[in-house]
Every structure is written in C-alpha cells, then in structure tokens.
Amino acid sequence: MSAQAEALTVRDARAADLDAVAELERISFPIPWKREFFASEIGVPHRFNRVVRSRDGSLAGYVFCAFAGGEIHVNKIAVDPACRRQGIAHLLMREVLELSGRIAAEEIYLEVRPSNVPARTFYLSIGFSEVGRRPGYYADGEDALVMSLFLARRAASP
Ligand SMILES: CC(C)(COP(=O)(O)OP(=O)(O)OC[C@H]1O[C@@H](n2cnc3c(N)ncnc32)[C@H](O)[C@@H]1OP(=O)(O)O)[C@@H](O)C(=O)NCCC(=O)NCCS
C-alpha cells in the first residue's frame, strides 16, 4: 500500500455518504446509478458496501457488492479522478477479497464495458479473467463483459 493509501479510512457506507457517492458516480459512469439505488443497498442483508475517505474527509472511492450462494457480485466500484492510480481500487478490492474469505465465497464477478479499458486492465491486474459477454447489457446498447475471479473451493460440508 502507498503512503497515500495509509492515510485513508475504509468503513461501511452509510446514509451520510450518499450525496458524495452519487456525485462520484455521476462523474465516473456514462449511465450513473441514481442516489436512490445506492440508498436502497445500504443496511440490506447480504450486501458489502465500503467507502474510502481521505484524511480531509473527502470521498476517495467506494465499492458496492451483493453476495449469495458462494458468489460476490461487484455492483459498483469507483475512485475519485483526483485519487486514481494510487492503489485505492486495489485497496477496495482487497476488502472484497477479505469478505470472500469470511463467507467462503467461490467467485467474485462483475460486468464491465468492453470500452472501459482502465477498469478491464485493473481487473486483469488483480487476477480476474473474462468469462462471458452479455449482449446489449447497458441501456445505451453496449455489451457487458463478465469478469470473474475464481477462489479456492469452499471446504466440503462434513
Ligand atoms: C477503474 C478504477 C476503479 C481504477 O481505480 P484506481 O484507484 O485508479 O486503480 P488502482 O490505482 O488501484 O490501479 C491498480 C492497477 O489497475 C490498472 N489500472 C488502473 N487504472 C488504469 C488505467 N487508467 N489505465 C491502465 N491501467 C490501469 C493498473 O495496472 C494499476 O496499477 P499501476 O497503477 O501500478 O499501473 C477507476 O479508474 C475508476 O473509478 N473508473 C471509473 C469508474 C469505473 O469504470 N468503474 C469500474 C466499472 S466496471
């Protein structure tokens, strides 16, 4: 972790984060989730929603995930443009990996636009592979690539 990353606070997302999350979402995605979508994910069972705050309290990034049946679905991950390439997405995905250990998940997966080269490069760099394609997945008609990280199989039940 960089010195910058060590000055960060990582914690569960809460209602007080929603304005900043919605604003970072708006500047990060061509078709952003609405604030209400994020609000509806907070405090719900089987969710893992984390934010990174900088030392000055500003929002540096977030990840919103849902998990069930040994799978973790990364719904959203974004980092403030001013904070990119400093390892913050890596820090957030490490949190997701720690969750995967706690719940003995077998797979972490997500959808990504083929045109989103930074994100695809990031996921490949942490071990994800491209496992499928969902035609016309996004509202503007772009396909989604499905990327997965397969984890060690859960121990068989006795
Ligand atoms: C994708 C995103 C989350 C990456 O966040 P980040 O904090 O900048 O990523 P990190 O600093 O942890 O990068 C880790 C590695 O990913 C790769 N990577 C990240 N951004 C990259 C870019 N723009 N170009 C090429 N490789 C990139 C690199 O291998 C990088 O390691 P390096 O900096 O040592 O070369 C960020 O660019 C973002 O918020 N994008 C807009 C939202 C988005 O597209 N989210 C994903 C939707 S599926």
Short mmCIF file of C-alpha atoms and ligand atoms in Angstrom, two decimals:
data_model
loop_
_atom_site.label_atom_id
_atom_site.label_comp_id
_atom_site.label_asym_id
_atom_site.label_seq_id
_atom_site.Cartn_x
_atom_site.Cartn_y
_atom_site.Cartn_z
CA MET A 1 0.00 0.00 0.00
CA SER A 2 1.25 3.51 -0.81
CA ALA A 3 1.86 6.18 1.84
CA GLN A 4 -1.24 7.92 0.43
CA ALA A 5 -3.33 4.79 0.95
CA GLU A 6 -2.17 4.50 4.56
CA ALA A 7 -3.73 7.93 5.28
CA LEU A 8 -7.15 6.66 4.23
CA THR A 9 -10.11 5.43 6.25
CA VAL A 10 -12.12 2.48 4.97
CA ARG A 11 -15.51 1.76 6.51
CA ASP A 12 -19.06 0.66 5.74
CA ALA A 13 -21.09 3.05 3.59
CA ARG A 14 -23.89 4.83 5.42
CA ALA A 15 -26.68 7.25 4.60
CA ALA A 16 -24.43 10.26 5.26
CA ASP A 17 -22.17 9.11 2.38
CA LEU A 18 -24.92 9.06 -0.22
CA ASP A 19 -24.55 12.61 -1.59
CA ALA A 20 -20.82 12.16 -2.17
CA VAL A 21 -21.25 8.65 -3.56
CA ALA A 22 -23.91 9.84 -6.02
CA GLU A 23 -21.71 12.72 -7.13
CA LEU A 24 -18.66 10.49 -7.70
CA GLU A 25 -20.91 8.04 -9.54
CA ARG A 26 -22.22 10.85 -11.76
CA ILE A 27 -18.74 11.85 -12.90
CA SER A 28 -17.49 8.27 -13.22
CA PHE A 29 -20.11 6.47 -15.32
CA PRO A 30 -21.86 7.23 -18.64
CA ILE A 31 -25.15 5.95 -17.17
CA PRO A 32 -24.83 6.51 -13.43
CA TRP A 33 -26.85 4.80 -10.75
CA LYS A 34 -29.25 7.18 -9.07
CA ARG A 35 -28.75 8.14 -5.44
CA GLU A 36 -31.87 6.09 -4.57
CA PHE A 37 -30.26 2.93 -5.95
CA PHE A 38 -27.34 3.35 -3.57
CA ALA A 39 -29.70 4.23 -0.72
CA SER A 40 -31.66 1.03 -1.32
CA GLU A 41 -28.45 -1.02 -0.91
CA ILE A 42 -27.46 0.37 2.49
CA GLY A 43 -28.35 -1.64 5.57
CA VAL A 44 -29.70 -4.54 3.49
CA PRO A 45 -28.65 -8.13 4.32
CA HIS A 46 -26.06 -9.78 2.07
CA ARG A 47 -24.55 -6.51 0.98
CA PHE A 48 -20.96 -5.30 1.36
CA ASN A 49 -20.73 -1.57 0.76
CA ARG A 50 -17.50 0.21 1.67
CA VAL A 51 -16.25 3.76 1.27
CA VAL A 52 -12.75 5.19 1.41
CA ARG A 53 -12.40 8.62 2.94
CA SER A 54 -9.25 10.74 2.65
CA ARG A 55 -7.64 12.36 5.66
CA ASP A 56 -9.59 15.58 4.91
CA GLY A 57 -12.84 13.61 4.93
CA SER A 58 -13.49 13.75 1.21
CA LEU A 59 -14.73 10.62 -0.55
CA ALA A 60 -11.89 8.89 -2.40
CA GLY A 61 -13.81 5.83 -3.58
CA TYR A 62 -16.48 3.24 -2.95
CA VAL A 63 -17.41 -0.34 -3.68
CA PHE A 64 -20.94 -1.76 -3.51
CA CYS A 65 -21.37 -5.54 -3.61
CA ALA A 66 -24.09 -8.15 -3.10
CA PHE A 67 -23.36 -11.74 -2.10
CA ALA A 68 -25.25 -15.03 -2.04
CA GLY A 69 -24.65 -18.71 -2.69
CA GLY A 70 -20.87 -18.50 -2.67
CA GLU A 71 -20.77 -15.63 -5.16
CA ILE A 72 -19.98 -11.98 -4.67
CA HIS A 73 -21.27 -9.57 -7.30
CA VAL A 74 -19.47 -6.25 -7.51
CA ASN A 75 -22.26 -3.84 -8.44
CA LYS A 76 -20.17 -0.70 -8.38
CA ILE A 77 -16.63 0.48 -7.83
CA ALA A 78 -15.30 3.96 -8.47
CA VAL A 79 -12.42 6.17 -7.38
CA ASP A 80 -12.29 9.98 -7.42
CA PRO A 81 -10.45 11.04 -10.60
CA ALA A 82 -8.04 13.07 -8.45
CA CYS A 83 -7.13 9.91 -6.50
CA ARG A 84 -6.78 7.38 -9.32
CA ARG A 85 -3.64 5.30 -9.93
CA GLN A 86 -2.81 5.42 -6.23
CA GLY A 87 -3.99 1.93 -5.36
CA ILE A 88 -7.42 2.85 -3.97
CA ALA A 89 -9.41 0.49 -6.18
CA HIS A 90 -6.88 -2.17 -5.23
CA LEU A 91 -7.50 -1.38 -1.56
CA LEU A 92 -11.27 -1.68 -2.07
CA MET A 93 -10.96 -5.00 -3.87
CA ARG A 94 -8.72 -6.28 -1.11
CA GLU A 95 -11.63 -5.59 1.24
CA VAL A 96 -13.88 -7.63 -1.06
CA LEU A 97 -11.31 -10.44 -1.05
CA GLU A 98 -11.28 -10.39 2.74
CA LEU A 99 -15.06 -10.70 2.69
CA SER A 100 -14.73 -13.67 0.32
CA GLY A 101 -12.57 -15.41 2.90
CA ARG A 102 -15.02 -14.71 5.72
CA ILE A 103 -18.02 -16.07 3.80
CA ALA A 104 -16.04 -18.79 1.96
CA ALA A 105 -17.09 -17.45 -1.44
CA GLU A 106 -16.01 -19.31 -4.56
CA GLU A 107 -16.26 -16.48 -7.05
CA ILE A 108 -16.25 -12.71 -7.35
CA TYR A 109 -17.75 -11.44 -10.59
CA LEU A 110 -18.84 -8.23 -12.26
CA GLU A 111 -19.86 -6.68 -15.56
CA VAL A 112 -17.67 -4.16 -17.36
CA ARG A 113 -17.97 -2.30 -20.65
CA PRO A 114 -15.57 -3.54 -23.35
CA SER A 115 -14.75 0.16 -23.92
CA ASN A 116 -13.70 0.62 -20.27
CA VAL A 117 -10.04 -0.22 -20.76
CA PRO A 118 -8.85 1.23 -17.42
CA ALA A 119 -11.29 -0.95 -15.47
CA ARG A 120 -10.60 -4.07 -17.56
CA THR A 121 -6.86 -3.54 -17.09
CA PHE A 122 -7.39 -3.11 -13.36
CA TYR A 123 -9.41 -6.32 -13.02
CA LEU A 124 -6.92 -8.31 -15.10
CA SER A 125 -4.11 -6.93 -12.92
CA ILE A 126 -5.72 -8.46 -9.81
CA GLY A 127 -6.40 -11.85 -11.36
CA PHE A 128 -9.85 -11.58 -12.92
CA SER A 129 -10.47 -13.20 -16.30
CA GLU A 130 -13.07 -12.51 -18.97
CA VAL A 131 -15.60 -15.36 -18.84
CA GLY A 132 -18.56 -14.15 -20.87
CA ARG A 133 -20.43 -11.40 -22.63
CA ARG A 134 -23.97 -10.07 -22.11
CA PRO A 135 -25.18 -8.56 -25.42
CA GLY A 136 -26.78 -5.11 -25.12
CA TYR A 137 -26.49 -5.18 -21.33
CA TYR A 138 -26.20 -1.43 -20.86
CA ALA A 139 -29.07 1.00 -21.53
CA ASP A 140 -27.12 2.61 -24.39
CA GLY A 141 -26.80 -0.80 -26.08
CA GLU A 142 -23.16 -1.59 -25.27
CA ASP A 143 -22.44 -5.21 -24.39
CA ALA A 144 -21.04 -6.14 -21.00
CA LEU A 145 -18.06 -8.38 -20.48
CA VAL A 146 -18.41 -10.65 -17.47
CA MET A 147 -15.19 -10.90 -15.50
CA SER A 148 -14.66 -13.39 -12.69
CA LEU A 149 -12.13 -14.16 -10.05
CA PHE A 150 -12.37 -17.81 -9.04
CA LEU A 151 -11.33 -18.53 -5.49
CA ALA A 152 -10.33 -21.72 -3.76
CA ARG A 153 -13.32 -24.02 -3.49
CA ARG A 154 -15.20 -24.00 -0.22
CA ALA A 155 -14.43 -26.89 2.06
CA ALA A 156 -16.92 -29.69 1.56
CA SER A 157 -19.51 -29.97 4.31
CA PRO A 158 -18.80 -32.84 6.71
C1 LIG B 1 -11.27 1.57 -12.70
C2 LIG B 1 -10.94 2.39 -11.45
C3 LIG B 1 -11.92 1.99 -10.32
C4 LIG B 1 -9.49 2.11 -11.02
O1 LIG B 1 -9.25 2.81 -9.80
P1 LIG B 1 -7.75 3.22 -9.33
O2 LIG B 1 -7.83 3.53 -7.87
O3 LIG B 1 -7.21 4.26 -10.22
O4 LIG B 1 -6.98 1.85 -9.57
P2 LIG B 1 -5.59 1.43 -8.86
O5 LIG B 1 -4.77 2.65 -8.61
O6 LIG B 1 -5.90 0.55 -7.70
O7 LIG B 1 -4.93 0.61 -10.07
C5 LIG B 1 -4.41 -0.66 -9.93
C6 LIG B 1 -3.93 -1.13 -11.28
O8 LIG B 1 -5.02 -1.18 -12.22
C7 LIG B 1 -4.54 -0.82 -13.54
N1 LIG B 1 -5.14 0.46 -13.94
C8 LIG B 1 -5.91 1.29 -13.21
N2 LIG B 1 -6.28 2.36 -13.94
C9 LIG B 1 -5.72 2.21 -15.15
C10 LIG B 1 -5.72 2.99 -16.34
N3 LIG B 1 -6.37 4.18 -16.41
N4 LIG B 1 -5.05 2.53 -17.41
C11 LIG B 1 -4.39 1.36 -17.36
N5 LIG B 1 -4.31 0.58 -16.26
C12 LIG B 1 -4.99 1.00 -15.18
C13 LIG B 1 -3.04 -0.70 -13.39
O9 LIG B 1 -2.49 -1.98 -13.56
C14 LIG B 1 -2.91 -0.25 -11.95
O10 LIG B 1 -1.64 -0.45 -11.40
P3 LIG B 1 -0.48 0.67 -11.61
O11 LIG B 1 -1.08 2.00 -11.28
O12 LIG B 1 0.59 0.22 -10.66
O13 LIG B 1 -0.08 0.57 -13.07
C15 LIG B 1 -11.06 3.92 -11.74
O14 LIG B 1 -10.36 4.22 -12.94
C16 LIG B 1 -12.49 4.43 -11.86
O15 LIG B 1 -13.11 4.82 -10.87
N6 LIG B 1 -13.01 4.46 -13.09
C17 LIG B 1 -14.38 4.98 -13.32
C18 LIG B 1 -15.42 4.05 -12.77
C19 LIG B 1 -15.32 2.66 -13.39
O16 LIG B 1 -15.09 2.50 -14.58
N7 LIG B 1 -15.50 1.63 -12.53
C20 LIG B 1 -15.45 0.24 -12.97
C21 LIG B 1 -16.73 -0.12 -13.63
S1 LIG B 1 -16.80 -1.84 -14.12
#
